[in-house]
JSON list of C-alpha atoms in Angstrom, two decimals:
[
{"chain": "A", "resi": 250, "resn": "MET", "atom": "CA", "xyz": [-11.06, 4.28, 13.65]},
{"chain": "A", "resi": 251, "resn": "LEU", "atom": "CA", "xyz": [-13.58, 1.50, 14.16]},
{"chain": "A", "resi": 252, "resn": "GLU", "atom": "CA", "xyz": [-13.00, 1.83, 17.92]},
{"chain": "A", "resi": 253, "resn": "TYR", "atom": "CA", "xyz": [-14.16, 5.45, 17.69]},
{"chain": "A", "resi": 254, "resn": "GLY", "atom": "CA", "xyz": [-17.46, 4.41, 16.13]},
{"chain": "A", "resi": 255, "resn": "ILE", "atom": "CA", "xyz": [-16.59, 5.32, 12.56]},
{"chain": "A", "resi": 256, "resn": "PRO", "atom": "CA", "xyz": [-18.32, 2.99, 10.08]},
{"chain": "A", "resi": 257, "resn": "GLU", "atom": "CA", "xyz": [-15.88, 1.15, 7.81]},
{"chain": "A", "resi": 258, "resn": "ARG", "atom": "CA", "xyz": [-17.49, 2.71, 4.71]},
{"chain": "A", "resi": 259, "resn": "ASN", "atom": "CA", "xyz": [-16.47, 6.16, 6.05]},
{"chain": "A", "resi": 260, "resn": "ILE", "atom": "CA", "xyz": [-12.82, 5.25, 6.63]},
{"chain": "A", "resi": 261, "resn": "ILE", "atom": "CA", "xyz": [-10.47, 6.50, 3.95]},
{"chain": "A", "resi": 262, "resn": "VAL", "atom": "CA", "xyz": [-7.02, 4.96, 3.80]},
{"chain": "A", "resi": 263, "resn": "ASP", "atom": "CA", "xyz": [-4.56, 7.18, 1.98]},
{"chain": "A", "resi": 264, "resn": "LYS", "atom": "CA", "xyz": [-1.26, 5.51, 1.11]},
{"chain": "A", "resi": 265, "resn": "GLN", "atom": "CA", "xyz": [0.33, 8.40, -0.76]},
{"chain": "A", "resi": 266, "resn": "SER", "atom": "CA", "xyz": [2.94, 10.67, 0.76]},
{"chain": "A", "resi": 267, "resn": "GLY", "atom": "CA", "xyz": [1.70, 13.48, 2.97]},
{"chain": "A", "resi": 268, "resn": "LYS", "atom": "CA", "xyz": [4.02, 16.00, 1.31]},
{"chain": "A", "resi": 269, "resn": "ASP", "atom": "CA", "xyz": [0.98, 17.70, -0.21]},
{"chain": "A", "resi": 270, "resn": "PHE", "atom": "CA", "xyz": [-2.80, 17.41, -0.34]},
{"chain": "A", "resi": 271, "resn": "GLU", "atom": "CA", "xyz": [-3.09, 16.20, -3.94]},
{"chain": "A", "resi": 272, "resn": "ARG", "atom": "CA", "xyz": [-3.83, 12.66, -2.77]},
{"chain": "A", "resi": 273, "resn": "MET", "atom": "CA", "xyz": [-6.71, 10.82, -4.43]},
{"chain": "A", "resi": 274, "resn": "GLY", "atom": "CA", "xyz": [-8.14, 9.42, -1.20]},
{"chain": "A", "resi": 275, "resn": "TYR", "atom": "CA", "xyz": [-7.99, 12.72, 0.62]},
{"chain": "A", "resi": 276, "resn": "LEU", "atom": "CA", "xyz": [-9.39, 14.70, -2.31]},
{"chain": "A", "resi": 277, "resn": "ALA", "atom": "CA", "xyz": [-12.30, 12.25, -2.62]},
{"chain": "A", "resi": 278, "resn": "LEU", "atom": "CA", "xyz": [-12.98, 12.64, 1.09]},
{"chain": "A", "resi": 279, "resn": "LYS", "atom": "CA", "xyz": [-12.74, 16.42, 1.00]},
{"chain": "A", "resi": 280, "resn": "ASN", "atom": "CA", "xyz": [-14.65, 17.03, -2.23]},
{"chain": "A", "resi": 281, "resn": "THR", "atom": "CA", "xyz": [-17.39, 14.40, -2.11]},
{"chain": "A", "resi": 282, "resn": "MET", "atom": "CA", "xyz": [-17.87, 13.09, 1.42]},
{"chain": "A", "resi": 283, "resn": "LEU", "atom": "CA", "xyz": [-17.37, 15.92, 3.92]},
{"chain": "A", "resi": 284, "resn": "ARG", "atom": "CA", "xyz": [-20.16, 18.44, 4.50]},
{"chain": "A", "resi": 285, "resn": "ALA", "atom": "CA", "xyz": [-20.76, 21.28, 6.95]},
{"chain": "A", "resi": 286, "resn": "GLY", "atom": "CA", "xyz": [-21.44, 19.84, 10.39]},
{"chain": "A", "resi": 287, "resn": "ASP", "atom": "CA", "xyz": [-19.36, 16.69, 9.80]},
{"chain": "A", "resi": 288, "resn": "THR", "atom": "CA", "xyz": [-16.44, 15.66, 11.97]},
{"chain": "A", "resi": 289, "resn": "LEU", "atom": "CA", "xyz": [-13.20, 14.52, 10.37]},
{"chain": "A", "resi": 290, "resn": "VAL", "atom": "CA", "xyz": [-11.25, 12.13, 12.60]},
{"chain": "A", "resi": 291, "resn": "ILE", "atom": "CA", "xyz": [-7.56, 11.75, 11.83]},
{"chain": "A", "resi": 292, "resn": "LYS", "atom": "CA", "xyz": [-5.34, 9.17, 13.51]},
{"chain": "A", "resi": 293, "resn": "GLU", "atom": "CA", "xyz": [-2.29, 11.44, 13.76]},
{"chain": "A", "resi": 294, "resn": "LEU", "atom": "CA", "xyz": [-1.59, 14.97, 12.57]},
{"chain": "A", "resi": 295, "resn": "ASP", "atom": "CA", "xyz": [1.25, 13.83, 10.30]},
{"chain": "A", "resi": 296, "resn": "ARG", "atom": "CA", "xyz": [-1.26, 11.55, 8.52]},
{"chain": "A", "resi": 297, "resn": "LEU", "atom": "CA", "xyz": [-3.05, 14.71, 7.40]},
{"chain": "A", "resi": 298, "resn": "GLY", "atom": "CA", "xyz": [0.10, 16.25, 5.97]},
{"chain": "A", "resi": 299, "resn": "ARG", "atom": "CA", "xyz": [3.82, 16.84, 6.36]},
{"chain": "A", "resi": 300, "resn": "ASN", "atom": "CA", "xyz": [4.05, 20.49, 5.42]},
{"chain": "A", "resi": 301, "resn": "LYS", "atom": "CA", "xyz": [3.33, 22.90, 8.28]},
{"chain": "A", "resi": 302, "resn": "GLN", "atom": "CA", "xyz": [1.95, 25.73, 6.18]},
{"chain": "A", "resi": 303, "resn": "MET", "atom": "CA", "xyz": [-0.23, 23.40, 4.11]},
{"chain": "A", "resi": 304, "resn": "ILE", "atom": "CA", "xyz": [-1.58, 21.71, 7.25]},
{"chain": "A", "resi": 305, "resn": "LYS", "atom": "CA", "xyz": [-2.54, 25.09, 8.69]},
{"chain": "A", "resi": 306, "resn": "GLU", "atom": "CA", "xyz": [-4.23, 26.12, 5.42]},
{"chain": "A", "resi": 307, "resn": "GLU", "atom": "CA", "xyz": [-6.10, 22.83, 5.21]},
{"chain": "A", "resi": 308, "resn": "LEU", "atom": "CA", "xyz": [-7.31, 23.11, 8.82]},
{"chain": "A", "resi": 309, "resn": "GLU", "atom": "CA", "xyz": [-8.47, 26.68, 8.09]},
{"chain": "A", "resi": 310, "resn": "TRP", "atom": "CA", "xyz": [-10.36, 25.44, 5.02]},
{"chain": "A", "resi": 311, "resn": "LEU", "atom": "CA", "xyz": [-12.04, 22.72, 7.06]},
{"chain": "A", "resi": 312, "resn": "LYS", "atom": "CA", "xyz": [-12.95, 25.22, 9.79]},
{"chain": "A", "resi": 313, "resn": "ALA", "atom": "CA", "xyz": [-14.34, 27.69, 7.22]},
{"chain": "A", "resi": 314, "resn": "HIS", "atom": "CA", "xyz": [-16.52, 24.88, 5.84]},
{"chain": "A", "resi": 315, "resn": "GLU", "atom": "CA", "xyz": [-17.77, 24.08, 9.36]},
{"chain": "A", "resi": 316, "resn": "ILE", "atom": "CA", "xyz": [-16.07, 20.69, 9.47]},
{"chain": "A", "resi": 317, "resn": "ARG", "atom": "CA", "xyz": [-14.80, 19.79, 12.92]},
{"chain": "A", "resi": 318, "resn": "VAL", "atom": "CA", "xyz": [-11.43, 18.06, 13.06]},
{"chain": "A", "resi": 319, "resn": "LYS", "atom": "CA", "xyz": [-10.55, 15.57, 15.76]},
{"chain": "A", "resi": 320, "resn": "ILE", "atom": "CA", "xyz": [-6.94, 14.41, 15.77]},
{"chain": "A", "resi": 321, "resn": "LEU", "atom": "CA", "xyz": [-6.44, 11.36, 17.96]},
{"chain": "A", "resi": 322, "resn": "ASN", "atom": "CA", "xyz": [-2.92, 12.35, 19.02]},
{"chain": "A", "resi": 323, "resn": "VAL", "atom": "CA", "xyz": [-4.01, 15.93, 19.84]},
{"chain": "A", "resi": 324, "resn": "PRO", "atom": "CA", "xyz": [-6.12, 15.35, 22.97]},
{"chain": "A", "resi": 325, "resn": "THR", "atom": "CA", "xyz": [-7.53, 18.88, 23.11]},
{"chain": "A", "resi": 326, "resn": "SER", "atom": "CA", "xyz": [-9.11, 18.39, 19.68]},
{"chain": "A", "resi": 327, "resn": "LEU", "atom": "CA", "xyz": [-11.18, 15.55, 21.19]},
{"chain": "A", "resi": 328, "resn": "MET", "atom": "CA", "xyz": [-12.63, 17.52, 24.12]},
{"chain": "A", "resi": 329, "resn": "GLU", "atom": "CA", "xyz": [-15.94, 19.33, 24.37]},
{"chain": "A", "resi": 330, "resn": "CYS", "atom": "CA", "xyz": [-15.99, 22.57, 26.34]},
{"chain": "A", "resi": 331, "resn": "ASP", "atom": "CA", "xyz": [-19.33, 24.37, 26.31]},
{"chain": "A", "resi": 332, "resn": "GLY", "atom": "CA", "xyz": [-18.88, 28.13, 26.26]},
{"chain": "A", "resi": 333, "resn": "GLN", "atom": "CA", "xyz": [-15.11, 27.92, 26.48]},
{"chain": "A", "resi": 334, "resn": "ASP", "atom": "CA", "xyz": [-14.39, 26.52, 23.01]},
{"chain": "A", "resi": 335, "resn": "TRP", "atom": "CA", "xyz": [-11.95, 29.34, 22.32]},
{"chain": "A", "resi": 336, "resn": "ILE", "atom": "CA", "xyz": [-9.61, 28.02, 25.05]},
{"chain": "A", "resi": 337, "resn": "LEU", "atom": "CA", "xyz": [-9.53, 24.51, 23.55]},
{"chain": "A", "resi": 338, "resn": "GLU", "atom": "CA", "xyz": [-9.11, 25.96, 20.07]},
{"chain": "A", "resi": 339, "resn": "MET", "atom": "CA", "xyz": [-6.16, 28.08, 21.23]},
{"chain": "A", "resi": 340, "resn": "VAL", "atom": "CA", "xyz": [-4.46, 25.11, 22.93]},
{"chain": "A", "resi": 341, "resn": "SER", "atom": "CA", "xyz": [-5.19, 22.87, 19.94]},
{"chain": "A", "resi": 342, "resn": "ASN", "atom": "CA", "xyz": [-3.71, 25.46, 17.58]},
{"chain": "A", "resi": 343, "resn": "ILE", "atom": "CA", "xyz": [-0.51, 25.60, 19.64]},
{"chain": "A", "resi": 344, "resn": "LEU", "atom": "CA", "xyz": [-0.24, 21.79, 19.71]},
{"chain": "A", "resi": 345, "resn": "ILE", "atom": "CA", "xyz": [-0.97, 21.57, 16.00]},
{"chain": "A", "resi": 346, "resn": "GLU", "atom": "CA", "xyz": [1.68, 24.21, 15.27]},
{"chain": "A", "resi": 347, "resn": "VAL", "atom": "CA", "xyz": [4.29, 22.24, 17.22]},
{"chain": "A", "resi": 348, "resn": "MET", "atom": "CA", "xyz": [3.27, 18.85, 15.82]},
{"chain": "A", "resi": 349, "resn": "ALA", "atom": "CA", "xyz": [3.09, 20.15, 12.25]},
{"chain": "A", "resi": 350, "resn": "SER", "atom": "CA", "xyz": [6.62, 21.53, 12.64]},
{"chain": "A", "resi": 351, "resn": "ILE", "atom": "CA", "xyz": [7.80, 18.15, 13.89]},
{"chain": "A", "resi": 352, "resn": "ALA", "atom": "CA", "xyz": [6.07, 16.32, 11.00]},
{"chain": "A", "resi": 353, "resn": "GLU", "atom": "CA", "xyz": [7.61, 18.66, 8.43]},
{"chain": "A", "resi": 354, "resn": "ASP", "atom": "CA", "xyz": [11.05, 18.35, 10.03]},
{"chain": "A", "resi": 355, "resn": "GLU", "atom": "CA", "xyz": [10.73, 14.55, 10.01]},
{"chain": "A", "resi": 356, "resn": "ARG", "atom": "CA", "xyz": [9.86, 14.57, 6.31]},
{"chain": "A", "resi": 357, "resn": "LEU", "atom": "CA", "xyz": [12.88, 16.76, 5.56]},
{"chain": "A", "resi": 358, "resn": "LYS", "atom": "CA", "xyz": [15.15, 14.48, 7.62]},
{"chain": "A", "resi": 359, "resn": "ASN", "atom": "CA", "xyz": [13.83, 11.40, 5.78]},
{"chain": "A", "resi": 360, "resn": "HIS", "atom": "CA", "xyz": [14.51, 13.07, 2.44]},
{"chain": "A", "resi": 361, "resn": "GLN", "atom": "CA", "xyz": [18.03, 14.07, 3.56]},
{"chain": "A", "resi": 362, "resn": "ARG", "atom": "CA", "xyz": [18.77, 10.56, 4.84]},
{"chain": "A", "resi": 363, "resn": "GLN", "atom": "CA", "xyz": [17.52, 9.06, 1.60]},
{"chain": "A", "resi": 364, "resn": "SER", "atom": "CA", "xyz": [19.80, 11.38, -0.41]},
{"chain": "A", "resi": 365, "resn": "GLU", "atom": "CA", "xyz": [22.75, 10.52, 1.84]},
{"chain": "A", "resi": 366, "resn": "GLY", "atom": "CA", "xyz": [22.03, 6.79, 1.45]},
{"chain": "A", "resi": 367, "resn": "ILE", "atom": "CA", "xyz": [21.86, 7.08, -2.34]},
{"chain": "A", "resi": 368, "resn": "GLN", "atom": "CA", "xyz": [25.13, 9.03, -2.42]},
{"chain": "A", "resi": 369, "resn": "ALA", "atom": "CA", "xyz": [26.84, 6.50, -0.12]},
{"chain": "A", "resi": 370, "resn": "ALA", "atom": "CA", "xyz": [25.67, 3.66, -2.37]},
{"chain": "A", "resi": 371, "resn": "LYS", "atom": "CA", "xyz": [26.95, 5.47, -5.46]},
{"chain": "A", "resi": 372, "resn": "ASN", "atom": "CA", "xyz": [30.30, 6.01, -3.72]},
{"chain": "A", "resi": 373, "resn": "ARG", "atom": "CA", "xyz": [30.45, 2.23, -3.12]},
{"chain": "A", "resi": 374, "resn": "GLY", "atom": "CA", "xyz": [29.89, 1.68, -6.83]},
{"chain": "A", "resi": 375, "resn": "VAL", "atom": "CA", "xyz": [26.22, 0.71, -6.74]},
{"chain": "A", "resi": 376, "resn": "VAL", "atom": "CA", "xyz": [24.62, 1.43, -10.10]},
{"chain": "A", "resi": 377, "resn": "PHE", "atom": "CA", "xyz": [20.98, 2.53, -10.10]},
{"chain": "A", "resi": 378, "resn": "GLY", "atom": "CA", "xyz": [18.48, 2.11, -12.88]},
{"chain": "A", "resi": 379, "resn": "ARG", "atom": "CA", "xyz": [18.01, -0.42, -15.61]},
{"chain": "A", "resi": 380, "resn": "PRO", "atom": "CA", "xyz": [20.96, -2.54, -16.72]},
{"chain": "A", "resi": 381, "resn": "THR", "atom": "CA", "xyz": [22.88, -1.17, -19.68]},
{"chain": "A", "resi": 382, "resn": "VAL", "atom": "CA", "xyz": [21.94, -2.55, -23.07]},
{"chain": "A", "resi": 383, "resn": "ARG", "atom": "CA", "xyz": [24.45, -5.06, -24.42]},
{"chain": "A", "resi": 384, "resn": "LYS", "atom": "CA", "xyz": [25.10, -5.35, -28.10]},
{"chain": "A", "resi": 385, "resn": "PRO", "atom": "CA", "xyz": [24.33, -8.86, -29.44]},
{"chain": "A", "resi": 386, "resn": "GLU", "atom": "CA", "xyz": [27.27, -10.71, -31.01]},
{"chain": "A", "resi": 387, "resn": "ASN", "atom": "CA", "xyz": [25.59, -10.71, -34.43]},
{"chain": "A", "resi": 388, "resn": "TYR", "atom": "CA", "xyz": [24.68, -6.99, -34.26]},
{"chain": "A", "resi": 389, "resn": "GLU", "atom": "CA", "xyz": [27.00, -5.75, -37.04]},
{"chain": "A", "resi": 390, "resn": "THR", "atom": "CA", "xyz": [26.09, -8.56, -39.43]},
{"chain": "A", "resi": 391, "resn": "VAL", "atom": "CA", "xyz": [22.35, -8.14, -38.93]},
{"chain": "A", "resi": 392, "resn": "MET", "atom": "CA", "xyz": [22.44, -4.35, -39.00]},
{"chain": "A", "resi": 393, "resn": "GLU", "atom": "CA", "xyz": [24.40, -4.35, -42.26]},
{"chain": "A", "resi": 394, "resn": "LYS", "atom": "CA", "xyz": [21.52, -6.32, -43.79]},
{"chain": "A", "resi": 395, "resn": "VAL", "atom": "CA", "xyz": [19.02, -3.83, -42.35]},
{"chain": "A", "resi": 396, "resn": "ALA", "atom": "CA", "xyz": [21.04, -0.84, -43.61]},
{"chain": "A", "resi": 397, "resn": "SER", "atom": "CA", "xyz": [21.30, -2.29, -47.10]},
{"chain": "A", "resi": 398, "resn": "GLY", "atom": "CA", "xyz": [17.58, -3.10, -47.19]},
{"chain": "A", "resi": 399, "resn": "ASP", "atom": "CA", "xyz": [18.02, -6.88, -47.26]},
{"chain": "A", "resi": 400, "resn": "MET", "atom": "CA", "xyz": [16.30, -7.31, -43.89]},
{"chain": "A", "resi": 401, "resn": "LYS", "atom": "CA", "xyz": [13.44, -5.53, -42.17]},
{"chain": "A", "resi": 402, "resn": "ALA", "atom": "CA", "xyz": [13.75, -4.19, -38.61]},
{"chain": "A", "resi": 403, "resn": "VAL", "atom": "CA", "xyz": [11.22, -6.73, -37.28]},
{"chain": "A", "resi": 404, "resn": "GLU", "atom": "CA", "xyz": [13.25, -9.60, -38.74]},
{"chain": "A", "resi": 405, "resn": "ALA", "atom": "CA", "xyz": [16.44, -8.12, -37.29]},
{"chain": "A", "resi": 406, "resn": "MET", "atom": "CA", "xyz": [14.89, -7.93, -33.82]},
{"chain": "A", "resi": 407, "resn": "ARG", "atom": "CA", "xyz": [13.88, -11.59, -34.07]},
{"chain": "A", "resi": 408, "resn": "GLU", "atom": "CA", "xyz": [17.32, -12.58, -35.40]},
{"chain": "A", "resi": 409, "resn": "MET", "atom": "CA", "xyz": [19.14, -10.82, -32.54]},
{"chain": "A", "resi": 410, "resn": "GLY", "atom": "CA", "xyz": [16.57, -11.86, -29.91]},
{"chain": "A", "resi": 411, "resn": "ILE", "atom": "CA", "xyz": [15.86, -8.33, -28.72]},
{"chain": "A", "resi": 412, "resn": "LYS", "atom": "CA", "xyz": [12.77, -6.21, -28.24]},
{"chain": "A", "resi": 413, "resn": "LYS", "atom": "CA", "xyz": [11.77, -3.14, -30.25]},
{"chain": "A", "resi": 414, "resn": "THR", "atom": "CA", "xyz": [12.90, -0.58, -27.63]},
{"chain": "A", "resi": 415, "resn": "THR", "atom": "CA", "xyz": [16.29, -2.29, -27.29]},
{"chain": "A", "resi": 416, "resn": "PHE", "atom": "CA", "xyz": [16.67, -2.44, -31.08]},
{"chain": "A", "resi": 417, "resn": "TYR", "atom": "CA", "xyz": [16.16, 1.29, -31.51]},
{"chain": "A", "resi": 418, "resn": "LYS", "atom": "CA", "xyz": [18.31, 2.12, -28.50]},
{"chain": "A", "resi": 419, "resn": "LEU", "atom": "CA", "xyz": [21.17, 0.04, -29.95]},
{"chain": "A", "resi": 420, "resn": "LYS", "atom": "CA", "xyz": [20.61, 1.57, -33.39]},
{"chain": "A", "resi": 421, "resn": "LYS", "atom": "CA", "xyz": [21.02, 5.01, -31.84]},
{"chain": "A", "resi": 422, "resn": "LEU", "atom": "CA", "xyz": [24.10, 4.00, -29.81]},
{"chain": "A", "resi": 423, "resn": "TYR", "atom": "CA", "xyz": [25.82, 2.16, -32.68]},
{"chain": "A", "resi": 424, "resn": "PRO", "atom": "CA", "xyz": [24.71, 3.70, -35.97]},
{"chain": "A", "resi": 425, "resn": "MET", "atom": "CA", "xyz": [25.62, 1.74, -39.09]},
{"chain": "A", "resi": 426, "resn": "GLU", "atom": "CA", "xyz": [26.84, 3.45, -42.21]},
{"chain": "A", "resi": 427, "resn": "VAL", "atom": "CA", "xyz": [25.84, 1.99, -45.55]},
{"chain": "A", "resi": 428, "resn": "THR", "atom": "CA", "xyz": [28.71, 1.56, -47.97]},
{"chain": "A", "resi": 429, "resn": "VAL", "atom": "CA", "xyz": [27.76, 1.02, -51.60]}
]
């Protein structure tokens, strides 16, 4: 972007997924920085978004607000053509349609591959998520004191060497009955 003469203060780096346009960086750019007559330069079309219909709607919004869009990997969007702008716009629209379809398809493929990878890992016995909570050896002894009122929960947590969330998770998993 610097090579295209864009000052660093005007460069927005958006690291969120392009699956939609609810990205903080993009929304800040759209709602506070861009004005009629401005030119928005985008490195690649799929950096704008990954959903064909949403890309088209966003480009229409930008056009309606008189914001020119230059997409570095869509050469026709970079050209100037006095009096024949409609030709460049038509060609750009066709290219954008094709490239938006490719971007959306790529996103869907990535999602499918991710799902397949997760399923393959599960089939191999890989367990996802946090490790299961293990019951301390002194759990029953300590919890009997808690149930009878001889020990407070905070003291029990300290005695068993566990944190509050683990304590209540274990209490739910292994409820103690008080026998009088």
